Each structure stands twice: as C-alpha cells, then as structure tokens.
CSV table of C-alpha atoms and ligand atoms in Angstrom, one decimal:
chain,number,residue,atom,x,y,z
A,10,UNK,CA,-9.1,-16.3,21.3
A,11,UNK,CA,-12.2,-15.5,19.3
A,12,UNK,CA,-13.4,-18.8,17.3
A,13,UNK,CA,-13.5,-17.7,13.6
A,14,UNK,CA,-16.4,-19.3,11.6
A,15,UNK,CA,-15.7,-20.9,8.4
A,16,UNK,CA,-15.6,-18.6,5.5
A,17,UNK,CA,-18.4,-19.9,3.3
A,18,UNK,CA,-16.3,-19.1,0.0
A,19,UNK,CA,-13.9,-22.0,0.9
A,20,UNK,CA,-16.8,-24.4,0.1
A,21,UNK,CA,-17.2,-25.9,-3.4
A,22,UNK,CA,-20.6,-25.8,-5.0
A,23,UNK,CA,-20.8,-29.5,-3.9
A,24,UNK,CA,-20.0,-28.8,-0.3
A,25,UNK,CA,-22.5,-26.2,-0.2
A,26,UNK,CA,-25.1,-28.2,-1.2
A,27,UNK,CA,-24.1,-31.2,0.9
A,28,UNK,CA,-24.4,-28.9,3.7
A,29,UNK,CA,-28.1,-28.2,3.1
A,30,UNK,CA,-28.9,-31.6,2.5
A,31,UNK,CA,-27.1,-32.6,5.8
A,32,UNK,CA,-30.0,-30.4,7.6
A,33,UNK,CA,-32.5,-32.0,5.9
A,34,UNK,CA,-32.9,-29.0,3.3
A,35,UNK,CA,-33.1,-29.0,-0.5
A,36,UNK,CA,-29.9,-29.5,-2.3
A,37,UNK,CA,-30.7,-26.7,-4.7
A,38,UNK,CA,-30.6,-24.2,-1.9
A,39,UNK,CA,-26.8,-25.0,-1.8
A,40,UNK,CA,-26.8,-23.6,-5.5
A,41,UNK,CA,-28.9,-20.6,-4.8
A,42,UNK,CA,-26.2,-19.5,-2.2
A,43,UNK,CA,-23.3,-20.5,-4.4
A,44,UNK,CA,-24.8,-17.9,-7.1
A,45,UNK,CA,-25.1,-15.4,-4.5
A,46,UNK,CA,-21.8,-15.4,-3.2
A,47,UNK,CA,-20.0,-15.7,-6.7
A,48,UNK,CA,-22.2,-14.8,-9.4
A,49,UNK,CA,-23.7,-11.9,-7.7
A,50,UNK,CA,-20.8,-11.1,-5.4
A,51,UNK,CA,-23.0,-10.9,-2.2
A,52,UNK,CA,-21.3,-10.1,1.1
A,53,UNK,CA,-24.2,-10.2,3.3
A,54,UNK,CA,-26.5,-13.4,4.0
A,55,UNK,CA,-29.3,-10.9,4.8
A,56,UNK,CA,-29.7,-9.9,1.2
A,57,UNK,CA,-29.9,-13.1,-0.2
A,58,UNK,CA,-33.8,-12.7,-1.1
A,59,UNK,CA,-34.7,-16.3,-2.1
A,60,UNK,CA,-33.8,-17.5,1.4
A,61,UNK,CA,-36.2,-17.8,4.3
A,62,UNK,CA,-35.2,-16.1,7.6
A,63,UNK,CA,-34.4,-19.6,9.0
A,64,UNK,CA,-32.0,-20.5,6.2
A,65,UNK,CA,-30.2,-17.1,6.5
A,66,UNK,CA,-29.8,-17.9,10.3
A,67,UNK,CA,-28.5,-21.1,9.6
A,68,UNK,CA,-26.0,-19.7,7.4
A,69,UNK,CA,-25.0,-16.8,9.8
A,70,UNK,CA,-24.4,-19.6,12.6
A,71,UNK,CA,-22.2,-21.5,10.5
A,72,UNK,CA,-20.4,-19.4,8.3
A,73,UNK,CA,-19.0,-15.8,7.6
A,74,UNK,CA,-18.0,-14.0,4.5
A,75,UNK,CA,-14.5,-12.6,5.0
A,76,UNK,CA,-14.9,-9.9,2.2
A,77,UNK,CA,-12.8,-6.7,1.8
A,78,UNK,CA,-14.0,-3.4,2.2
A,79,UNK,CA,-13.5,0.0,0.4
A,80,UNK,CA,-11.9,2.1,3.2
A,81,UNK,CA,-11.8,5.4,1.0
A,82,UNK,CA,-11.7,6.2,-2.6
A,83,UNK,CA,-10.6,9.3,-4.4
A,84,UNK,CA,-11.7,10.3,-8.0
A,85,UNK,CA,-9.3,12.0,-10.3
A,86,UNK,CA,-9.9,14.8,-12.7
A,87,UNK,CA,-10.1,12.2,-15.4
A,88,UNK,CA,-12.6,10.2,-13.8
A,89,UNK,CA,-10.0,7.7,-12.7
A,90,UNK,CA,-10.9,6.4,-9.1
A,91,UNK,CA,-8.4,5.2,-6.8
A,92,UNK,CA,-9.7,2.6,-3.9
A,93,UNK,CA,-7.9,1.8,-0.7
A,94,UNK,CA,-9.0,-1.7,-0.1
A,95,UNK,CA,-9.1,-2.8,3.3
A,96,UNK,CA,-8.4,-6.8,4.1
A,97,UNK,CA,-9.7,-8.7,6.8
A,98,UNK,CA,-6.5,-8.3,8.9
A,99,UNK,CA,-6.6,-4.3,8.3
A,100,UNK,CA,-3.9,-4.2,5.5
A,101,UNK,CA,-4.5,-2.0,2.8
A,102,UNK,CA,-4.0,-2.7,-1.0
A,103,UNK,CA,-5.0,-0.5,-3.8
A,104,UNK,CA,-7.4,-1.0,-6.8
A,105,UNK,CA,-7.8,1.3,-9.4
A,106,UNK,CA,-10.9,2.1,-11.9
A,107,UNK,CA,-9.9,3.6,-15.1
A,108,UNK,CA,-12.9,4.9,-17.5
A,109,UNK,CA,-12.2,5.8,-21.2
A,110,UNK,CA,-14.9,6.1,-23.8
A,111,UNK,CA,-14.4,2.8,-25.0
A,112,UNK,CA,-13.5,0.6,-22.0
A,113,UNK,CA,-13.6,0.6,-18.3
A,114,UNK,CA,-10.7,-1.3,-16.8
A,115,UNK,CA,-10.1,-2.3,-13.3
A,116,UNK,CA,-6.4,-2.4,-12.4
A,117,UNK,CA,-5.9,-4.7,-9.4
A,118,UNK,CA,-3.5,-5.8,-7.0
A,119,UNK,CA,-2.0,-9.3,-6.1
A,120,UNK,CA,0.0,-8.9,-3.3
A,121,UNK,CA,0.4,-6.4,-0.3
A,122,UNK,CA,3.3,-4.6,-1.3
A,123,UNK,CA,6.1,-6.1,-3.2
A,124,UNK,CA,9.1,-7.9,-3.1
A,125,UNK,CA,10.7,-6.8,-6.4
A,126,UNK,CA,12.8,-3.9,-6.3
A,127,UNK,CA,12.3,-1.7,-9.6
A,128,UNK,CA,13.7,1.4,-8.8
A,129,UNK,CA,11.0,3.7,-10.6
A,130,UNK,CA,8.0,2.1,-8.9
A,131,UNK,CA,6.2,3.4,-5.8
A,132,UNK,CA,5.2,-0.1,-4.6
A,133,UNK,CA,8.6,-1.4,-4.2
A,134,UNK,CA,9.2,0.9,-1.2
A,135,UNK,CA,6.6,-1.2,0.6
A,136,UNK,CA,8.1,-4.5,0.6
A,137,UNK,CA,6.1,-7.7,0.5
A,138,UNK,CA,3.9,-8.1,3.4
A,139,UNK,CA,1.7,-11.0,2.2
A,140,UNK,CA,0.0,-12.7,-1.1
A,141,UNK,CA,-3.6,-11.6,-1.5
A,142,UNK,CA,-5.8,-14.8,-1.2
A,143,UNK,CA,-8.2,-15.6,-4.0
A,144,UNK,CA,-11.2,-14.3,-2.8
A,145,UNK,CA,-9.3,-10.7,-2.0
A,146,UNK,CA,-8.5,-10.7,-5.6
A,147,UNK,CA,-12.1,-11.6,-6.8
A,148,UNK,CA,-13.5,-9.0,-4.3
A,149,UNK,CA,-11.6,-6.2,-6.0
A,150,UNK,CA,-13.1,-7.0,-9.3
A,151,UNK,CA,-16.7,-7.3,-7.6
A,152,UNK,CA,-16.2,-4.0,-5.9
A,153,UNK,CA,-15.0,-2.1,-9.1
A,154,UNK,CA,-17.7,-4.0,-11.1
A,155,UNK,CA,-20.2,-2.3,-8.9
A,156,UNK,CA,-18.5,1.0,-8.9
A,157,UNK,CA,-18.4,1.1,-12.8
A,158,UNK,CA,-22.1,0.6,-12.8
A,159,UNK,CA,-22.7,3.0,-10.2
A,160,UNK,CA,-20.4,5.9,-11.5
A,161,UNK,CA,-20.2,5.3,-15.1
A,162,UNK,CA,-23.5,3.3,-15.8
A,163,UNK,CA,-21.3,0.9,-17.8
A,164,UNK,CA,-20.1,-2.8,-17.0
A,165,UNK,CA,-16.5,-3.4,-16.4
A,166,UNK,CA,-15.0,-4.2,-19.7
A,167,UNK,CA,-11.3,-5.0,-18.8
A,168,UNK,CA,-9.2,-6.3,-16.0
A,169,UNK,CA,-5.6,-5.9,-15.7
A,170,UNK,CA,-3.3,-7.0,-12.8
A,171,UNK,CA,-1.3,-4.1,-12.9
A,172,UNK,CA,-1.6,-2.9,-9.3
A,173,UNK,CA,0.6,-3.8,-6.2
A,174,UNK,CA,2.7,-6.8,-6.3
A,175,UNK,CA,3.9,-9.2,-8.7
A,176,UNK,CA,1.1,-11.7,-9.7
A,177,UNK,CA,3.6,-14.5,-10.8
A,178,UNK,CA,4.9,-14.6,-7.4
A,179,UNK,CA,1.3,-15.1,-6.0
A,180,UNK,CA,0.8,-17.7,-8.8
A,181,UNK,CA,-1.8,-20.2,-7.4
A,182,UNK,CA,-4.3,-17.5,-6.0
A,183,UNK,CA,-4.0,-15.3,-9.0
A,184,UNK,CA,-4.8,-18.2,-11.2
A,185,UNK,CA,-7.8,-19.5,-9.3
A,186,UNK,CA,-9.3,-15.8,-9.1
A,187,UNK,CA,-9.0,-15.3,-12.7
A,188,UNK,CA,-10.8,-19.1,-13.3
A,189,UNK,CA,-13.4,-17.6,-10.9
A,190,UNK,CA,-13.6,-14.6,-13.0
A,191,UNK,CA,-13.9,-16.5,-16.2
A,192,UNK,CA,-16.5,-19.1,-15.1
A,193,UNK,CA,-20.1,-18.7,-15.9
A,194,UNK,CA,-20.9,-19.3,-12.4
A,195,UNK,CA,-18.4,-16.6,-11.4
A,196,UNK,CA,-18.3,-13.3,-13.1
A,197,UNK,CA,-18.5,-14.7,-16.7
A,198,UNK,CA,-15.9,-12.4,-18.1
A,199,UNK,CA,-14.0,-13.5,-21.0
A,200,UNK,CA,-10.3,-14.1,-20.8
A,201,UNK,CA,-9.7,-12.0,-23.5
A,202,UNK,CA,-10.3,-8.9,-21.5
A,203,UNK,CA,-7.9,-10.0,-18.7
A,204,UNK,CA,-4.2,-9.1,-19.0
A,205,UNK,CA,-1.7,-10.3,-16.6
A,206,UNK,CA,1.3,-8.0,-16.2
A,207,UNK,CA,4.7,-9.6,-15.0
A,208,UNK,CA,8.1,-8.1,-14.5
A,209,UNK,CA,9.1,-11.3,-16.0
A,210,UNK,CA,9.7,-14.6,-13.9
A,211,UNK,CA,10.7,-17.1,-16.7
A,212,UNK,CA,10.0,-20.4,-14.9
A,213,UNK,CA,6.4,-19.1,-13.8
A,214,UNK,CA,5.7,-18.0,-17.4
A,215,UNK,CA,6.7,-21.4,-18.5
A,216,UNK,CA,4.3,-23.2,-16.0
A,217,UNK,CA,1.5,-20.8,-17.2
A,218,UNK,CA,1.9,-21.6,-20.7
A,219,UNK,CA,1.3,-25.3,-20.1
A,220,UNK,CA,-2.0,-24.5,-18.3
A,221,UNK,CA,-3.8,-23.8,-21.3
A,222,UNK,CA,-4.9,-20.3,-20.0
A,223,UNK,CA,-6.4,-17.8,-22.4
A,224,UNK,CA,-5.7,-14.3,-20.8
A,225,UNK,CA,-3.2,-11.9,-22.1
A,226,UNK,CA,0.5,-11.4,-21.0
A,227,UNK,CA,2.1,-8.3,-20.6
A,228,UNK,CA,5.8,-8.1,-19.5
A,229,UNK,CA,7.3,-4.9,-17.9
A,230,UNK,CA,10.8,-4.8,-19.9
A,231,UNK,CA,11.8,-1.3,-19.8
A,232,UNK,CA,15.2,-2.3,-21.3
A,233,UNK,CA,16.3,-5.0,-23.6
A,234,UNK,CA,19.9,-4.7,-22.5
A,235,UNK,CA,20.7,-6.9,-19.4
A,236,UNK,CA,23.2,-4.6,-17.6
A,237,UNK,CA,20.8,-1.7,-17.6
A,238,UNK,CA,17.8,-3.8,-17.0
A,239,UNK,CA,19.6,-5.1,-14.0
A,240,UNK,CA,20.2,-1.4,-12.8
A,241,UNK,CA,16.7,-0.5,-13.2
A,242,UNK,CA,15.1,-3.6,-12.1
A,243,UNK,CA,17.7,-5.4,-9.8
A,244,UNK,CA,15.9,-8.6,-9.4
A,245,UNK,CA,16.5,-9.2,-12.9
A,246,UNK,CA,20.0,-10.2,-12.3
A,247,UNK,CA,18.2,-13.7,-11.2
A,248,UNK,CA,16.3,-13.5,-14.5
A,249,UNK,CA,18.4,-12.7,-17.4
A,250,UNK,CA,16.8,-11.6,-20.6
A,251,UNK,CA,18.1,-14.7,-22.2
A,252,UNK,CA,15.9,-16.8,-20.0
A,253,UNK,CA,13.1,-14.4,-20.3
A,254,UNK,CA,13.2,-14.5,-24.0
A,255,UNK,CA,13.4,-18.2,-24.1
A,256,UNK,CA,10.1,-18.5,-21.5
A,257,UNK,CA,8.2,-16.0,-23.9
A,258,UNK,CA,8.9,-17.9,-27.1
A,259,UNK,CA,7.4,-21.1,-25.3
A,260,UNK,CA,4.4,-18.9,-24.2
A,261,UNK,CA,3.9,-17.7,-27.8
A,262,UNK,CA,4.1,-21.2,-29.1
A,263,UNK,CA,1.8,-22.7,-26.5
A,264,UNK,CA,-0.7,-19.8,-26.3
A,265,UNK,CA,-0.3,-18.5,-30.0
A,266,UNK,CA,-0.7,-15.3,-28.5
A,267,UNK,CA,1.5,-12.2,-28.7
A,268,UNK,CA,3.1,-10.8,-25.8
A,269,UNK,CA,2.9,-7.0,-24.9
A,270,UNK,CA,6.0,-5.4,-23.8
A,271,UNK,CA,5.6,-2.6,-21.6
A,272,UNK,CA,8.2,0.0,-21.8
A,273,UNK,CA,8.9,3.4,-20.2
A,274,UNK,CA,11.6,5.9,-21.8
A,275,UNK,CA,13.6,8.0,-19.3
A,276,UNK,CA,15.9,10.6,-20.2
A,277,UNK,CA,19.6,9.8,-19.9
A,278,UNK,CA,18.7,6.0,-19.0
A,279,UNK,CA,17.2,4.2,-22.3
A,280,UNK,CA,17.0,6.9,-24.9
A,281,UNK,CA,19.8,6.1,-27.0
A,282,UNK,CA,20.3,4.3,-30.3
A,283,UNK,CA,21.5,1.2,-28.6
A,284,UNK,CA,18.7,0.9,-26.5
A,285,UNK,CA,16.3,1.1,-29.3
A,286,UNK,CA,18.2,-1.3,-31.4
A,287,UNK,CA,18.2,-3.6,-28.3
A,288,UNK,CA,14.5,-3.4,-28.2
A,289,UNK,CA,13.7,-4.0,-31.8
A,290,UNK,CA,16.0,-6.9,-31.9
A,291,UNK,CA,14.5,-8.5,-28.8
A,292,UNK,CA,11.0,-8.1,-30.3
A,293,UNK,CA,11.9,-9.8,-33.5
A,294,UNK,CA,12.7,-12.8,-31.6
A,295,UNK,CA,9.1,-13.1,-29.9
A,296,UNK,CA,5.6,-12.5,-31.5
A,297,UNK,CA,5.0,-9.2,-29.5
A,298,UNK,CA,3.8,-5.7,-29.6
A,299,UNK,CA,5.2,-2.7,-27.6
A,300,UNK,CA,3.2,-0.4,-25.2
A,301,UNK,CA,5.2,2.8,-24.4
A,302,UNK,CA,4.2,4.0,-21.1
A,303,UNK,CA,4.2,7.5,-19.9
A,304,UNK,CA,6.3,7.7,-16.7
A,305,UNK,CA,4.9,8.8,-13.5
A,306,UNK,CA,7.0,10.5,-11.3
A,307,UNK,CA,7.6,9.2,-7.9
A,308,UNK,CA,8.9,10.5,-4.7
A,309,UNK,CA,12.7,10.7,-4.0
A,310,UNK,CA,13.6,9.5,-7.7
A,311,UNK,CA,15.4,11.9,-10.2
A,312,UNK,CA,14.3,9.8,-13.2
A,313,UNK,CA,12.8,12.1,-15.8
A,314,UNK,CA,10.5,11.1,-18.6
A,315,UNK,CA,12.2,11.2,-22.1
A,316,UNK,CA,11.5,14.0,-24.4
A,317,UNK,CA,8.7,13.3,-27.3
A,318,UNK,CA,11.7,13.2,-29.7
A,319,UNK,CA,13.3,10.5,-28.3
A,320,UNK,CA,9.7,8.5,-27.8
A,321,UNK,CA,9.2,9.5,-31.5
A,322,UNK,CA,12.7,7.6,-32.4
A,323,UNK,CA,11.5,4.6,-30.8
A,324,UNK,CA,8.1,4.5,-32.4
A,325,UNK,CA,9.8,5.1,-35.8
A,326,UNK,CA,12.4,2.4,-35.4
A,327,UNK,CA,9.7,-0.1,-34.2
A,328,UNK,CA,7.4,1.1,-37.2
A,329,UNK,CA,10.0,0.5,-39.5
A,330,UNK,CA,10.7,-3.2,-38.0
A,331,UNK,CA,6.9,-3.8,-38.5
A,332,UNK,CA,6.4,-4.0,-34.7
A,333,UNK,CA,3.1,-2.7,-33.5
A,334,UNK,CA,3.6,-0.1,-31.0
A,335,UNK,CA,1.1,2.1,-28.7
A,336,UNK,CA,1.4,4.8,-26.5
A,337,UNK,CA,-0.3,4.7,-23.1
A,338,UNK,CA,-1.2,8.0,-21.6
A,339,UNK,CA,-1.0,8.3,-17.8
A,340,UNK,CA,-4.3,8.2,-16.0
A,341,UNK,CA,-5.3,9.5,-12.5
A,342,UNK,CA,-1.7,11.1,-11.9
A,343,UNK,CA,-3.3,13.8,-9.8
A,344,UNK,CA,-4.4,11.3,-7.1
A,345,UNK,CA,-1.4,9.0,-7.4
A,346,UNK,CA,-3.6,6.5,-8.9
A,347,UNK,CA,-1.4,5.9,-12.0
A,348,UNK,CA,1.0,2.9,-12.7
A,349,UNK,CA,3.9,2.7,-10.2
A,350,UNK,CA,2.1,5.5,-7.8
A,351,UNK,CA,0.6,2.9,-5.5
A,352,UNK,CA,2.3,3.3,-2.3
A,353,UNK,CA,-1.0,3.4,0.1
A,354,UNK,CA,-0.6,7.1,0.2
A,355,UNK,CA,-4.6,7.3,0.6
A,356,UNK,CA,-4.3,5.6,3.7
A,357,UNK,CA,-2.0,8.2,5.3
A,358,UNK,CA,-4.2,11.1,3.8
B,12,SAH,N1,4.9,-6.5,-11.1
B,12,SAH,C1,4.0,-6.5,-12.3
B,12,SAH,C2,2.7,-5.6,-12.1
B,12,SAH,C3,2.7,-4.1,-11.3
B,12,SAH,S1,3.5,-2.9,-12.1
B,12,SAH,C4,4.7,-5.8,-13.4
B,12,SAH,O1,5.8,-5.4,-13.1
B,12,SAH,O2,4.5,-5.7,-14.5
B,12,SAH,C5,2.3,-2.4,-13.5
B,12,SAH,C6,3.0,-1.7,-14.5
B,12,SAH,O3,3.2,-0.4,-14.1
B,12,SAH,C7,4.3,-2.2,-15.1
B,12,SAH,O4,4.5,-2.2,-16.4
B,12,SAH,C8,5.3,-1.5,-14.5
B,12,SAH,O5,6.5,-1.3,-15.2
B,12,SAH,C9,4.5,-0.1,-14.4
B,12,SAH,N2,5.2,0.9,-14.0
B,12,SAH,C10,5.8,0.9,-12.5
B,12,SAH,N3,6.2,2.0,-11.9
B,12,SAH,C11,5.9,3.0,-12.8
B,12,SAH,C12,5.9,4.5,-13.0
B,12,SAH,N4,6.5,5.1,-12.0
B,12,SAH,N5,5.4,5.1,-14.0
B,12,SAH,C13,4.9,4.3,-14.9
B,12,SAH,N6,4.7,3.0,-15.0
B,12,SAH,C14,5.1,2.3,-13.9
C-alpha cells in the first residue's frame, strides 16, 4: 500500500518551526510556511516564493497538502456559483458562492450527505457518508474566497454553514475550522460574518454556548408545533421543541445574541392560524428574529410553496408581535444550487 506522507496542515506552527530547526534551518522558515498554508491558503509548495529550491524539496520529501479540488462549477443566471468539491477520497460535496450587491456569501458543507431526514431537503436523500475534516471545511472557504475575487473582484464577506450536512453533528471539526477562519494567522474573518445553521440539536447548542463562540446561530425551525415538526423533520422526535427552546434560551443568555429562525411556509402544511400563533409564541420566549425562506422544490416531493397571502399573514403577525422578520429570496434555483437542492446532481451531469 502506498505510504501516505504526513499532511503538513496537521502540524501546529510550533511543530513546523521545530521541523526546520531539526534540519538545522532557521525557525522563521516554519512561520513562513505556516503563513503560506493558512493565511494565503497555498496548496502547492512550489508556489511558496520565499522558500529556496532546497527548502521546497525538503517539504515535498516529508509532507503533502491533502487539499480539495473544484471538480466542476456551474454559474446561475443570477450569478450564483455552485461548486462540486472533490475530497481526497473522491467523494464530492457542494459549496455555493452567492453574490448580492451588498455581500458575497459562501455557503459551505460540513458533512458528505446528511443523517437527518427532513422531508423537504434534497440532501437527506444522500444519507450521511462521513464528516468533513477541518481542512476540507477551511478549503471550501479558501476556494470561494479566490473565486469571489476572480469573478466579482470583491472579497468574500460572509460564510454560512447551510450547505450539505448538519454542522452540530460534526461539532469538533466545524468549530476548529471556524477558529482557523477567524484567526489573524488564518483568514482573519470576523465571527460576526459567520452563521452556523442547525436543525436544532439541543445538547450541542448548550455545549457551544459554553465555549464563548462569537458567530451567529440560525435554527431551521419550519414549525413551532411539535406534532407537525416531527412530520416534516422526523429526527425532531428525539429533540422536542421544549428542549430546543431551553437550549436556545441558554444560548441567548450566554452569548447575548439573538437566534435567527429559518422558516419555510408550505401550502396546506403550516399556513394556518395555529401555525402562525405557535411561531409567534415560540419567538416570544427566545430573543430571536425570523427569516422566511422561499421553498425550492425538490424531486419526488409534492410540497408546494405557500401563497403570497399566507406569507403576508405570517409577516403581519410577527410585525404585530414586534418580532423582526425578513424574507429570503431563493438564489441559484436554475442550477439546483439553492438551499435544500444540494444533492450532487452536478456530479452526474
Ligand atoms: N442542517 C442544517 C444546515 C443545512 S440546511 C440546517 O438544517 O440548518 C440549510 C437551510 O436550508 C436550512 O434552513 C434548511 O431548512 C433549508 N432548506 C432545506 N431544504 C430546503 C428547500 N427545499 N428549500 C429551501 N430551503 C431549504
């Protein structure tokens, strides 16, 4: 079997410095390499211009950089770019770059497939294959940061964990990747520009609240009635709304930040007065705002987006209760890059 070299990104800065010292070379060379692999996101020793040929050879003999590659990308009519990102073991996840006049957002994946079973989401048909490692999460950001400059001549402004997978079921790797994205020695991107979106795993929300994290939290709620939520998000049987609301109260108390509830309104599913009242009451318990999301239809599903009238009823009720509400238009629908449409179709094209 092929003997894999060590991935250089598994080394801390100190270890890299020590590696150079152990070869009778200056310690600062280790810092330079560290800067290349993290801050500059370099995936190629040959492009590290402040290293001599000898140093590059030394690195190549000892290490490799197991980075992801963009296999294919498609551009939507609205500018949204969907990337099929190939991992070292040839599995593919998807990352989406979404330009708007004010911001450029990278929507990244945290798992290959997903173990949750939301009936309205295309990713749930893929099942969960494995968690992404820290570098694979970080690399998606690097790749899209380069794309953002190349295609739009603007830096990436926001990151959302709304691609494939449930980030809180890949907790450690996601948190380490976010830390690296934040660090001045990494991408130096402020936590305020990062949003982690979860289907709502109460235990993990509490754990995260205890870690003094500074990023934003979004929760895919879609119904504030337990019986209905269990029907559209069956895993929710294990995580009742009561536990979810407890964990969110705790999150708000600890982080002093509001939670955003993501919410799709479907015709005949959650467009009744009882649904609206339940959401308003739920929001009253938790410092929060609501982001109504346009439904992106998926294959083999009869679910249909609710009428504008139903959306307005929700908006009016939330406004009346002084709960902030926004409406998110779908992006990249023509290339299946919109929320819930990520199911590796590119790969099959
Ligand atoms: N597992 C996480 C992150 C991935 S889903 C979560 O559930 O939050 C990212 C967002 O897309 C969630 O708000 C999810 O509810 C939403 N979504 C899923 N399927 C969708 C669809 N078909 N149309 C619109 N949004 C969808």
